[in-house]
CSV table of C-alpha atoms in Angstrom, one decimal:
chain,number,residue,atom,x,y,z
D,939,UNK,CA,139.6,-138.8,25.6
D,940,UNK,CA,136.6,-138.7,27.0
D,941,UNK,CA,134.1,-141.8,27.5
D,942,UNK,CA,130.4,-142.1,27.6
D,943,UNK,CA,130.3,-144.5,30.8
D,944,UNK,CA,127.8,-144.5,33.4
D,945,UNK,CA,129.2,-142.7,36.8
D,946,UNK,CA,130.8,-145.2,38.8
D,947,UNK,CA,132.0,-147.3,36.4
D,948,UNK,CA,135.6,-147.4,35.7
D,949,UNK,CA,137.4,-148.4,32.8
D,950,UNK,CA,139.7,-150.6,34.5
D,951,UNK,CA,135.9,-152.4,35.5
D,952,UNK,CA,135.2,-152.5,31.8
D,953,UNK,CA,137.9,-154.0,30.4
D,954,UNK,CA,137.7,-156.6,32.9
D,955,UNK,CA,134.5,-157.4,31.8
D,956,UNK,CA,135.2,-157.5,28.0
D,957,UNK,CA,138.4,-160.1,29.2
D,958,UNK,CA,136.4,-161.9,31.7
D,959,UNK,CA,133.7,-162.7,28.6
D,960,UNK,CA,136.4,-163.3,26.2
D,961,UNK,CA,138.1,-166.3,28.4
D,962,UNK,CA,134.5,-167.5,29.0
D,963,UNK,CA,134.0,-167.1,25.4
D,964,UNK,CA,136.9,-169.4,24.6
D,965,UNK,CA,137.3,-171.9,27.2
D,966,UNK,CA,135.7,-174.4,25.1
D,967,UNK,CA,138.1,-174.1,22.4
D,968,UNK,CA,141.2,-174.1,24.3
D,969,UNK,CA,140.3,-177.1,26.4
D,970,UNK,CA,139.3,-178.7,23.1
D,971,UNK,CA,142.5,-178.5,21.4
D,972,UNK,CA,144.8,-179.3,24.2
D,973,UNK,CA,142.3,-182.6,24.8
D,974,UNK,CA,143.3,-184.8,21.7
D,975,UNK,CA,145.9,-187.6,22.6
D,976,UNK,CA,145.6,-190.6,22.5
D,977,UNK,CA,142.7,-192.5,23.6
D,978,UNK,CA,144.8,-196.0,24.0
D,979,UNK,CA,148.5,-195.1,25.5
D,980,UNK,CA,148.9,-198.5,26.3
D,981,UNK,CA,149.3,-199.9,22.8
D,982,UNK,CA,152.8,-199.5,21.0
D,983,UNK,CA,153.5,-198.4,17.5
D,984,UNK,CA,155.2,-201.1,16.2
D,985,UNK,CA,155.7,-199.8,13.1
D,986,UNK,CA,158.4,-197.2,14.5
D,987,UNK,CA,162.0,-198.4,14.3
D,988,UNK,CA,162.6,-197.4,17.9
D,989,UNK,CA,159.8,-200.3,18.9
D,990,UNK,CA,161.1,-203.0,17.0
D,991,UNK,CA,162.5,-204.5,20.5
D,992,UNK,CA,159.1,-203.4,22.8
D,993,UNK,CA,158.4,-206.8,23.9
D,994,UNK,CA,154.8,-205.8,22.6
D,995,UNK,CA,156.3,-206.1,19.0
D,996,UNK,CA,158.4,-209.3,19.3
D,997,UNK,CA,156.8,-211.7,17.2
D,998,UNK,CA,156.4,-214.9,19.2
């Protein structure tokens, strides 16, 4: 196989350009979809069976 690089550049330098760009590329997105949660952890579902005795849920 022969390729149609410029002498002195390696393949081994391509591809870690074309990975390089491709983690730049989606960075965004990854950190967006491991970013959701929840905004309030301090409130309790009280609505869940496993809550009912959370003394947030007790109804005074």
């Amino acid at each position: 196989m022969t390729t149609s690089l410029p002498k002195g550049v390696s393949m081994k330098f391509v591809m870690t350009a074309i990975v390089s760009a491709f983690m730049l590329v989606s960075a965004p997105a990854f950190a967006g979809s491991h970013g959701g949660g929840k905004m309030d952890d301090k409130k309790v579902d009280c609505t869940k069976k496993e809550n009912e005795k959370n003394p947030a849920c007790v109804k005074k």
